[in-house]
Coordinates of C-alpha atoms and ligand atoms in Angstrom, one line a residue:
Q1 CA 135.2 232.6 166.2
S2 CA 135.6 235.4 164.8
Q3 CA 138.6 236.6 168.5
E4 CA 141.3 234.2 166.7
L5 CA 142.7 237.4 164.9
S6 CA 144.9 237.5 168.1
Q7 CA 146.3 235.3 167.0
V8 CA 149.6 236.9 165.2
Q9 CA 150.5 239.4 168.3
I10 CA 151.0 242.7 166.6
D11 CA 152.8 246.1 167.7
Y12 CA 149.4 248.5 168.6
H13 CA 151.6 251.0 168.6
A14 CA 154.2 250.3 165.4
A15 CA 151.5 249.3 163.5
L16 CA 148.7 252.8 163.8
Q17 CA 152.0 255.1 163.5
A18 CA 152.3 253.0 160.2
L19 CA 148.8 253.8 159.6
V20 CA 149.0 257.5 160.1
E21 CA 152.5 258.4 158.9
D22 CA 152.6 256.0 155.3
G23 CA 148.7 255.8 154.6
T24 CA 147.8 252.9 152.9
R25 CA 149.3 251.3 149.1
M26 CA 147.4 250.0 146.6
V27 CA 149.2 248.6 143.5
C28 CA 147.2 246.1 141.4
T29 CA 146.8 243.7 137.9
G30 CA 144.0 244.2 134.8
R31 CA 143.3 247.0 132.6
M32 CA 140.4 247.1 133.5
H33 CA 137.6 247.4 136.7
T34 CA 136.2 243.3 134.6
D35 CA 140.0 241.8 135.4
R36 CA 141.6 244.1 137.9
I37 CA 142.8 242.3 141.9
C38 CA 144.6 244.4 144.4
R39 CA 146.7 243.8 146.9
F40 CA 146.9 246.8 149.7
E41 CA 148.7 247.6 152.9
S42 CA 146.4 249.0 155.0
L43 CA 143.4 248.4 152.9
C44 CA 140.4 249.5 156.3
Y45 CA 137.1 249.3 156.6
S46 CA 133.6 250.8 158.8
T47 CA 131.6 248.8 159.9
E48 CA 129.3 251.8 161.1
A49 CA 129.9 253.2 157.3
E50 CA 130.3 249.5 155.7
E51 CA 132.4 251.1 153.3
F52 CA 135.9 250.2 152.7
V53 CA 138.8 253.7 153.9
F54 CA 141.9 254.5 151.7
F55 CA 143.9 256.9 153.9
H56 CA 146.3 259.2 152.2
S57 CA 149.5 260.3 153.1
N58 CA 152.1 261.7 151.9
A59 CA 153.6 257.7 151.2
S60 CA 150.8 256.6 150.1
V61 CA 150.3 255.1 146.4
M62 CA 146.7 254.4 144.9
L63 CA 148.2 251.8 141.3
P64 CA 146.1 253.1 139.3
N65 CA 145.4 256.2 140.1
L66 CA 141.6 256.3 137.8
G67 CA 139.8 259.4 138.5
S68 CA 137.0 259.6 139.1
R69 CA 137.3 256.9 136.3
R70 CA 137.0 254.9 139.9
F71 CA 133.2 254.7 139.6
Q72 CA 133.2 254.5 135.9
P73 CA 131.9 252.0 137.3
A74 CA 133.5 250.6 139.7
L75 CA 137.4 250.2 140.7
L76 CA 136.8 246.3 140.6
D77 CA 134.3 242.9 140.9
L78 CA 134.6 241.3 144.3
S79 CA 133.6 238.2 142.4
S80 CA 133.6 236.0 140.0
V81 CA 130.9 236.7 137.8
E82 CA 132.1 239.4 135.2
D83 CA 131.1 243.4 135.9
H84 CA 128.1 242.0 138.4
N85 CA 126.8 245.8 139.4
T86 CA 125.7 243.8 142.6
Q87 CA 129.6 243.2 142.7
Y88 CA 131.2 246.4 142.5
F89 CA 133.9 247.4 144.8
N90 CA 134.9 250.8 145.8
F91 CA 136.3 253.1 148.9
V92 CA 136.0 256.7 150.6
E93 CA 139.1 258.5 150.5
L94 CA 139.9 260.0 153.7
P95 CA 143.1 262.2 154.6
A96 CA 145.6 260.0 157.0
A97 CA 145.7 262.6 159.6
A98 CA 142.1 261.5 160.2
L99 CA 142.8 258.7 161.3
K100 CA 143.0 261.5 165.0
F101 CA 138.8 261.6 164.9
M102 CA 137.8 257.9 164.3
P103 CA 137.5 255.2 166.4
K104 CA 140.6 253.2 167.2
P105 CA 141.2 250.5 164.1
V106 CA 141.6 246.8 164.7
F107 CA 144.6 245.9 163.0
V108 CA 143.8 242.0 160.6
P109 CA 147.3 240.8 160.8
D110 CA 146.2 238.2 158.7
V111 CA 147.1 238.0 155.2
A112 CA 143.4 238.6 154.0
L113 CA 141.7 238.0 150.5
I114 CA 139.2 240.5 150.1
T115 CA 136.3 238.9 148.1
N116 CA 132.2 238.2 147.6
R117 CA 130.1 234.8 146.9
F118 CA 127.8 234.9 144.0
N119 CA 125.3 232.7 145.9
P120 CA 126.7 229.6 148.4
D121 CA 123.7 227.7 148.8
N122 CA 123.2 226.9 144.8
L123 CA 126.3 224.1 144.7
M124 CA 127.5 224.6 140.9
H125 CA 127.8 228.6 141.7
V126 CA 129.9 227.0 145.4
F127 CA 132.2 225.7 142.7
H128 CA 132.3 227.9 139.4
D129 CA 132.2 231.3 140.9
D130 CA 133.9 231.0 144.4
L131 CA 136.4 227.6 145.1
L132 CA 137.8 227.1 142.1
P133 CA 138.0 231.0 141.6
I134 CA 139.4 231.7 145.1
F135 CA 141.5 228.4 144.9
Y136 CA 143.8 229.7 142.3
T137 CA 143.4 233.7 143.0
M138 CA 145.6 232.2 146.2
Q139 CA 147.8 230.8 144.0
Q140 CA 148.4 233.7 142.1
F141 CA 149.4 235.1 144.8
P142 CA 152.4 232.9 147.0
D143 CA 151.2 235.0 151.1
L144 CA 148.4 234.0 149.9
D145 CA 148.8 230.7 151.8
L146 CA 147.4 228.7 153.9
E147 CA 147.7 230.8 157.0
S148 CA 145.7 233.8 155.3
R149 CA 142.1 234.5 155.4
L150 CA 139.0 234.9 153.8
F151 CA 136.3 237.8 154.3
F152 CA 133.4 237.2 152.4
M153 CA 131.8 241.3 152.1
E154 CA 128.8 240.0 149.9
G155 CA 126.5 239.9 153.2
W156 CA 125.3 236.4 152.8
S157 CA 124.9 233.9 156.5
E158 CA 127.2 231.1 156.5
G159 CA 124.7 229.0 153.5
L160 CA 124.2 226.2 153.0
H161 CA 128.9 225.0 151.8
F162 CA 129.9 227.2 154.2
D163 CA 132.1 223.4 155.4
L164 CA 133.5 223.4 151.3
Y165 CA 134.7 227.6 151.8
K166 CA 136.8 226.5 154.8
L167 CA 138.8 223.7 153.0
L168 CA 140.7 226.5 151.3
S169 CA 142.0 228.1 154.4
N170 CA 144.2 227.0 157.8
K171 CA 142.3 230.1 159.3
Q172 CA 138.3 230.8 159.5
P173 CA 137.5 232.5 157.3
L174 CA 134.7 235.9 158.3
L175 CA 131.3 236.7 156.9
R176 CA 130.3 240.8 156.5
E177 CA 127.9 241.0 159.4
Q178 CA 131.0 239.2 161.9
L179 CA 133.2 242.4 161.7
K180 CA 131.0 244.7 163.4
T181 CA 132.5 242.0 166.9
L182 CA 135.9 243.2 165.8
G183 CA 136.1 246.2 166.0
R184 CA 134.0 249.8 163.8
L185 CA 136.9 250.3 161.3
L186 CA 139.1 247.1 160.9
C187 CA 142.8 248.2 158.9
F188 CA 144.4 244.8 157.0
T189 CA 148.0 245.2 157.6
K190 CA 148.4 243.0 154.0
S191 CA 144.9 242.3 151.7
Y192 CA 143.5 241.2 147.8
V193 CA 141.4 242.2 146.9
G194 CA 139.3 240.7 143.9
L195 CA 138.9 236.9 142.2
S196 CA 140.5 235.5 139.3
K197 CA 138.1 235.2 136.6
I198 CA 140.3 232.8 134.4
T199 CA 139.0 229.1 135.4
T200 CA 135.3 230.3 135.4
W201 CA 133.5 228.3 132.0
Y202 CA 129.9 229.7 132.2
Q203 CA 128.0 233.3 131.7
Y204 CA 124.6 233.0 133.2
G205 CA 122.9 235.3 131.3
F206 CA 122.7 238.9 132.6
V207 CA 123.4 240.3 129.2
Q208 CA 122.4 237.3 126.9
P209 CA 121.6 234.2 126.7
Q210 CA 123.3 232.1 129.2
G211 CA 126.1 229.7 127.5
P212 CA 129.8 228.8 127.5
K213 CA 131.9 232.3 128.1
A214 CA 133.4 233.5 125.2
N215 CA 137.1 232.9 125.8
I216 CA 137.8 229.7 128.0
L217 CA 140.5 229.6 130.2
V218 CA 140.8 227.1 132.1
S219 CA 141.8 222.7 131.2
G220 CA 140.8 219.0 133.4
N221 CA 144.2 219.3 134.2
E222 CA 144.0 222.1 136.3
I223 CA 140.6 221.5 137.8
R224 CA 142.4 218.2 138.8
H225 CA 144.7 219.8 140.5
F226 CA 141.2 222.0 142.3
T227 CA 139.2 218.3 143.6
K228 CA 142.6 216.9 145.1
F229 CA 143.5 219.7 147.1
M230 CA 140.1 219.0 147.8
M231 CA 139.6 216.1 148.3
E232 CA 142.7 215.9 150.0
K233 CA 140.9 218.2 152.2
L234 CA 138.3 216.5 152.6
N235 CA 140.0 213.3 153.0
V236 CA 138.8 211.1 150.3
S237 CA 141.0 209.7 149.2
L238 CA 141.9 208.4 145.2
E239 CA 141.4 204.5 145.0
E240 CA 142.8 202.8 142.2
S241 CA 141.7 201.5 139.8
A242 CA 140.8 197.6 140.7
S243 CA 137.9 198.0 142.9
E244 CA 134.4 197.3 141.1
E245 CA 132.4 199.5 138.6
Y246 CA 129.9 201.4 139.5
I247 CA 127.3 204.0 138.0
V248 CA 126.2 207.0 140.4
V249 CA 122.6 208.6 140.4
F250 CA 122.5 212.0 141.1
S251 CA 119.0 212.3 142.3
R252 CA 117.5 215.3 144.1
T253 CA 114.2 214.6 146.4
I254 CA 113.0 218.0 146.4
N255 CA 112.0 219.0 143.4
R256 CA 113.1 218.5 139.4
L257 CA 112.3 214.5 140.3
I258 CA 112.9 211.6 138.7
L259 CA 109.4 209.4 139.6
N260 CA 110.8 206.6 138.0
E261 CA 114.2 206.2 140.0
A262 CA 114.3 202.7 141.2
E263 CA 113.0 201.6 137.0
L264 CA 115.9 203.4 136.3
I265 CA 118.3 202.2 138.4
L266 CA 118.1 199.0 137.8
A267 CA 118.0 198.7 133.6
L268 CA 120.7 201.3 134.3
A269 CA 121.9 198.6 136.1
Q270 CA 120.9 195.6 134.0
E271 CA 121.7 197.0 130.6
F272 CA 125.5 197.9 131.7
Q273 CA 125.8 195.3 134.1
M274 CA 127.5 197.3 136.8
K275 CA 126.6 197.9 141.2
T276 CA 123.5 201.1 140.4
I277 CA 123.8 203.9 143.5
T278 CA 122.2 207.3 143.9
V279 CA 123.3 209.6 146.7
S280 CA 121.1 213.6 146.8
I281 CA 123.2 216.2 148.8
E282 CA 119.8 215.9 151.1
D283 CA 121.2 212.4 152.6
H284 CA 124.9 212.4 152.3
S285 CA 127.8 214.0 153.3
F286 CA 129.5 215.6 151.1
S287 CA 132.8 213.7 151.1
H288 CA 130.5 210.4 150.6
I289 CA 129.6 211.8 147.4
V290 CA 132.7 213.5 146.9
R291 CA 134.1 209.4 147.7
L292 CA 131.4 207.7 145.0
I293 CA 131.4 210.6 142.9
S294 CA 135.4 210.3 141.9
N295 CA 135.5 206.7 141.5
A296 CA 132.3 206.4 139.3
S297 CA 132.3 205.4 135.7
M298 CA 128.9 207.0 135.0
L299 CA 126.9 210.1 136.5
V300 CA 123.4 210.0 135.3
S301 CA 121.2 213.1 136.6
M302 CA 118.6 215.9 135.8
H303 CA 120.0 218.6 135.1
G304 CA 120.9 221.1 137.4
A305 CA 123.7 221.9 140.9
Q306 CA 124.1 218.9 141.7
L307 CA 125.9 218.1 138.3
V308 CA 128.6 220.4 139.1
M309 CA 129.9 217.5 141.4
S310 CA 131.2 216.2 137.8
L311 CA 134.1 217.7 138.7
F312 CA 135.1 214.8 140.3
L313 CA 134.7 212.4 137.9
P314 CA 137.5 210.1 136.8
R315 CA 138.8 210.5 133.6
G316 CA 136.6 208.6 130.8
A317 CA 133.6 208.3 132.7
T318 CA 130.3 209.2 131.4
V319 CA 128.4 211.8 132.4
V320 CA 124.3 212.0 131.2
E321 CA 122.6 215.0 132.1
L322 CA 118.3 214.4 131.8
F323 CA 115.7 217.7 131.0
P324 CA 112.5 217.4 131.4
Y325 CA 110.1 218.3 128.9
A326 CA 110.7 221.5 126.9
I327 CA 113.9 222.9 128.3
N328 CA 117.0 222.7 125.2
P329 CA 119.9 221.0 126.7
E330 CA 121.4 222.6 123.6
H331 CA 120.6 226.3 125.6
Y332 CA 121.5 224.8 129.4
T333 CA 125.0 224.5 128.8
P334 CA 127.1 224.9 131.9
Y335 CA 127.6 220.6 132.7
K336 CA 128.4 220.1 128.9
T337 CA 131.1 222.5 128.5
L338 CA 132.6 222.0 132.3
S339 CA 132.4 218.0 131.3
T340 CA 134.1 219.2 127.4
L341 CA 136.3 221.6 128.6
P342 CA 140.0 220.2 126.9
G343 CA 141.6 217.0 128.3
M344 CA 139.0 216.8 131.2
D345 CA 138.0 213.7 128.8
L346 CA 134.9 213.0 130.4
Q347 CA 131.8 211.5 127.6
Y348 CA 129.4 214.1 127.5
I349 CA 125.8 212.3 126.7
T350 CA 121.9 214.6 127.4
W351 CA 118.6 212.6 127.3
Q352 CA 115.3 215.1 127.8
N353 CA 111.8 214.4 127.8
T354 CA 109.7 215.0 124.6
D355 CA 106.8 212.7 125.8
R356 CA 103.8 215.1 127.8
E357 CA 102.2 212.6 129.0
N358 CA 105.9 211.9 131.7
T359 CA 106.0 215.6 132.6
V360 CA 104.2 217.0 135.5
T361 CA 103.9 220.2 136.5
F362 CA 103.4 222.8 139.3
P363 CA 101.6 225.4 138.4
D364 CA 100.3 226.7 141.8
R365 CA 103.8 226.7 143.3
P366 CA 104.9 230.5 143.8
W367 CA 106.8 232.1 141.4
D368 CA 110.9 230.9 142.2
Q369 CA 109.6 227.2 142.4
G370 CA 108.3 227.2 138.9
G371 CA 104.8 228.5 139.5
I372 CA 102.5 230.6 137.1
A373 CA 99.0 231.1 138.8
H374 CA 100.6 235.1 139.2
L375 CA 101.2 235.6 135.3
D376 CA 97.1 236.0 133.9
K377 CA 95.4 234.1 131.6
A378 CA 96.7 234.0 128.3
E379 CA 100.3 233.9 129.5
Q380 CA 99.4 231.1 131.5
E381 CA 97.0 228.7 128.1
R382 CA 100.5 230.1 125.7
I383 CA 103.0 229.3 128.1
I384 CA 101.3 225.5 128.8
K385 CA 101.0 225.2 125.3
S386 CA 104.3 226.1 124.6
K387 CA 106.3 223.2 123.5
E388 CA 109.8 224.8 123.8
V389 CA 111.1 227.1 126.6
P390 CA 112.9 230.6 123.8
R391 CA 116.2 231.4 124.6
H392 CA 115.6 234.1 128.2
L393 CA 118.0 236.4 130.1
C394 CA 118.3 234.4 133.5
C395 CA 117.2 234.5 136.6
R396 CA 113.5 234.8 136.6
N397 CA 111.9 234.4 133.6
P398 CA 108.5 232.8 134.5
E399 CA 108.4 229.8 131.5
W400 CA 112.1 228.4 132.6
L401 CA 111.3 228.1 135.8
F402 CA 108.2 226.8 135.4
R403 CA 109.5 224.0 132.1
V404 CA 112.5 222.9 135.2
Y405 CA 110.7 222.7 138.3
Q406 CA 109.0 220.0 136.7
D407 CA 108.5 216.1 138.0
T408 CA 110.0 213.7 134.8
K409 CA 109.0 210.0 134.4
V410 CA 112.3 209.5 132.3
D411 CA 111.9 207.3 129.3
I412 CA 113.7 204.3 129.6
P413 CA 114.1 202.5 126.4
S414 CA 115.5 206.1 124.7
L415 CA 117.3 207.5 127.4
I416 CA 119.2 203.6 127.1
Q417 CA 119.3 204.2 123.2
V418 CA 121.1 208.0 123.6
I419 CA 123.8 206.7 126.1
R420 CA 124.6 203.3 124.1
Q421 CA 125.0 205.5 120.8
T422 CA 128.0 207.5 122.3
V423 CA 129.0 204.7 125.1
K424 CA 128.9 200.8 123.1
S425 CA 131.1 198.8 125.6
K426 CA 131.9 199.2 129.2
P427 CA 131.3 202.8 130.8
G428 CA 133.9 204.5 132.6
P429 CA 137.7 204.9 133.1
K430 CA 139.5 204.0 129.6
K431 CA 142.3 201.8 130.4
Q432 CA 145.1 203.5 127.4
K433 CA 147.3 205.6 128.3
W434 CA 146.1 209.4 127.8
T435 CA 148.0 210.8 125.7
S436 CA 148.6 214.7 126.6
G437 CA 148.4 217.1 124.4
L438 CA 151.4 218.8 123.5
Y439 CA 152.2 221.6 121.2
P440 CA 155.1 222.0 118.1
G441 CA 157.2 224.7 118.3
K442 CA 158.3 226.4 115.0
V443 CA 160.1 224.8 112.5
R444 CA 163.5 225.4 112.5
D445 CA 166.2 226.4 109.5
A446 CA 164.0 226.7 106.9
K447 CA 165.7 227.1 103.9
C448 CA 164.6 227.5 100.0
Q449 CA 165.6 227.3 96.8
A450 CA 164.5 227.9 92.7
S451 CA 165.2 227.6 89.7
V452 CA 163.7 228.9 86.4
Q453 CA 163.2 226.9 83.6
G454 CA 162.7 228.8 80.0
T455 CA 160.5 232.3 80.6
S456 CA 157.1 231.2 82.5
E457 CA 158.3 227.6 85.1
A458 CA 159.8 228.2 88.2
K459 CA 160.5 225.6 91.2
L460 CA 160.5 225.9 94.8
S461 CA 162.7 223.8 96.5
V462 CA 161.9 224.4 100.7
S463 CA 163.3 222.6 103.6
W464 CA 163.2 222.8 107.2
Q465 CA 164.1 220.9 110.5
I466 CA 161.9 219.9 113.3
P467 CA 161.0 221.7 115.7
W468 CA 163.9 221.6 118.2
N469 CA 161.0 219.7 121.2
L470 CA 160.1 217.0 119.1
K471 CA 163.6 215.7 120.0
Y472 CA 162.5 215.0 123.0
L473 CA 158.7 213.3 122.1
K474 CA 156.4 210.5 121.0
V475 CA 154.1 212.2 119.0
R476 CA 151.8 209.1 117.1
E477 CA 151.7 212.2 113.4
V478 CA 153.8 214.6 113.2
K479 CA 152.9 216.8 109.7
Y480 CA 153.9 220.1 108.2
E481 CA 151.9 222.6 106.8
V482 CA 153.0 225.1 104.1
W483 CA 151.6 228.6 103.2
I484 CA 153.0 229.5 100.0
Q485 CA 152.0 233.3 98.7
E486 CA 152.9 234.7 96.2
Q487 CA 153.8 238.7 98.5
G488 CA 151.7 241.8 97.4
E489 CA 148.1 238.9 97.1
N490 CA 145.5 238.1 100.1
T491 CA 145.5 234.8 98.7
Y492 CA 148.0 231.9 99.1
M493 CA 147.8 228.3 98.6
P494 CA 148.0 225.9 101.7
Y495 CA 149.7 222.4 102.0
I496 CA 150.1 219.5 104.2
L497 CA 153.3 217.3 103.9
S498 CA 155.1 215.3 105.6
H499 CA 158.4 215.4 105.0
Q500 CA 161.1 217.9 106.0
N501 CA 161.4 219.6 102.5
H502 CA 159.3 219.5 99.2
T503 CA 159.4 221.0 95.4
F504 CA 156.6 223.7 94.6
S505 CA 155.9 223.6 91.1
E506 CA 152.4 224.1 90.6
N507 CA 151.6 227.7 90.0
I508 CA 155.5 228.5 90.5
K509 CA 156.0 231.9 88.3
P510 CA 159.5 232.7 86.9
F511 CA 161.2 236.4 88.7
T512 CA 158.6 235.9 91.1
I513 CA 158.6 236.8 95.1
Y514 CA 157.2 234.4 97.4
L515 CA 157.2 234.9 101.1
V516 CA 156.8 231.4 102.0
W517 CA 154.5 230.1 105.9
I518 CA 155.5 227.1 107.6
R519 CA 154.2 225.2 111.3
C520 CA 154.1 222.0 112.6
I521 CA 151.1 219.9 113.3
F522 CA 151.5 217.2 116.1
N523 CA 148.1 214.2 116.1
K524 CA 146.5 216.3 113.2
N525 CA 145.1 219.6 115.5
L526 CA 148.5 220.3 117.8
L527 CA 149.3 223.4 115.6
G528 CA 152.7 225.1 116.5
P529 CA 154.0 228.1 115.4
F530 CA 154.7 229.2 112.6
A531 CA 158.6 229.8 112.1
D532 CA 159.7 233.4 111.2
V533 CA 158.3 234.3 107.2
L534 CA 160.9 232.9 104.5
L535 CA 161.0 235.2 101.2
C536 CA 161.5 233.1 98.9
S537 CA 162.6 234.8 94.7
T538 CA 162.5 232.3 91.9
Ligands
UDP601 N1 119.3 219.7 145.5 C1 118.7 218.9 145.8 N2 118.1 218.6 145.7 C2 116.7 219.0 145.0 C3 116.4 220.2 145.2 C4 118.2 221.1 145.4 O1 120.3 218.8 146.3 O2 115.6 218.2 145.2 C5 120.6 222.0 145.5 C6 120.7 222.3 143.9 O3 121.5 221.3 143.6 C7 121.2 223.5 144.7 C8 120.4 223.4 145.0 O4 119.9 222.8 146.0 O5 122.4 223.7 145.2 C9 119.5 224.7 144.7 O6 119.5 224.3 143.6 P1 117.9 225.6 142.6 O7 117.4 224.4 142.0 O8 117.4 226.5 142.7 O9 119.0 225.8 141.1 P2 119.1 224.1 139.9 O10 120.1 223.0 140.9 O11 118.1 223.8 139.5 O12 120.7 224.3 139.9

């Protein structure tokens, strides 16, 4: 399938001459290897050496020019997983004159996005590490359009979900192994190397125990923009609310099973008076699953990668994540973090099996499916007795694997009870209008006037105008926060006010300079910026 590279005709001699004369040109964004993406002209790749090659000539450009810091530890991360030492990108350097002695270059005419997939067989990794980052890297650079081509350099075969990667561009993505069939020296006419991390929300625990990323920069809006694109490509149309409401149970069929699934489905259907459907990756096509989830009122599933499909839930839906015995839900939150991203508008609920009677363990399975037979007897004993897996690093902690691959008989009354604590009536999309969280601008024309009474009392009257954007918005509640700080002091007096003027007399001294900070607040929690500080002398 890779032979279609020649679709776009290029003038071979002109391309070769340009490469020899101009060499490679690179300009990057980002200050560190962890946030860098580089744009190249004439970046080459030797399929024999399995190395990228930068050709130097008088016209070549290398920005940043890091010298040997390029190896400390690398020029950039090729996957969206931060600073992972198996995912680094670099190139070797040669003078363009060396081309005379090298295999004839084969030119890649398509604009290329060169990157690594992190774990293409795991659906959470596929969406979180690859699909969303690729989609938004392509949005960042206009020439990475639907006619550009993806090159996956991590060295995996297509993997279980290759069809999903194919949706991102009109050209077949190429894998590292396939490059060999194209030639010994490939030269990418125009390419981007690296991947934006701006949409990722979770770190998997390589250096500290797993958890949400420290600085999450994505909201539900961008997630839905991406899922809308994917649904269009999958030919799944968003049905309008009219149709019947239902619950989806996303089941696993190989491991981490719900042992009483039939009973669970009946109980959910009865409790919420809704049709309840099961799906699994093994038994249903991707578009079928997406079609069902994108209209569901509630998604119920064991902890596991299939829960990343909450991406496709409609606003207002409920996610119920079930955890096996001894797995603390607070310690494993990729799907909680997703559901509770600002603007995702999903309700998130966890249930944990706390009853040893209801768990089935598999000590004799291979270690990567949670077996512990290879451990010494004392360690096995300790693990079996333990009531909670202590926090740990990724990825081979045997106690974690042992517990996370248990099967579970769900205690139905306790599950229904935790769902009912959050979902009072019917779950699913609320009919209310979703108010988008727009922030106020600065208050304007702030002024102050002081009056002194005698030698110990003074008053400070402060007034201001509404933020400029307020007159175009319908805001339920507008408040102002005012801080009054005596010049030279570290502390200040804060006030929350409803009007655009106020006279302060408490703790105001005569013949003193005060700094007055004012900002607007919409609907209690949308804090605007402070206006320029106002200097007031009493
Ligand atoms: N998987 C599945 N059904 C199963 C077991 C696994 O669909 O019975 C999927 C799972 O959703 C993930 C992949 O297979 O996409 C790898 O599963 P694993 O248990 O290794 O990862 P986890 O789900 O714990 O992230």
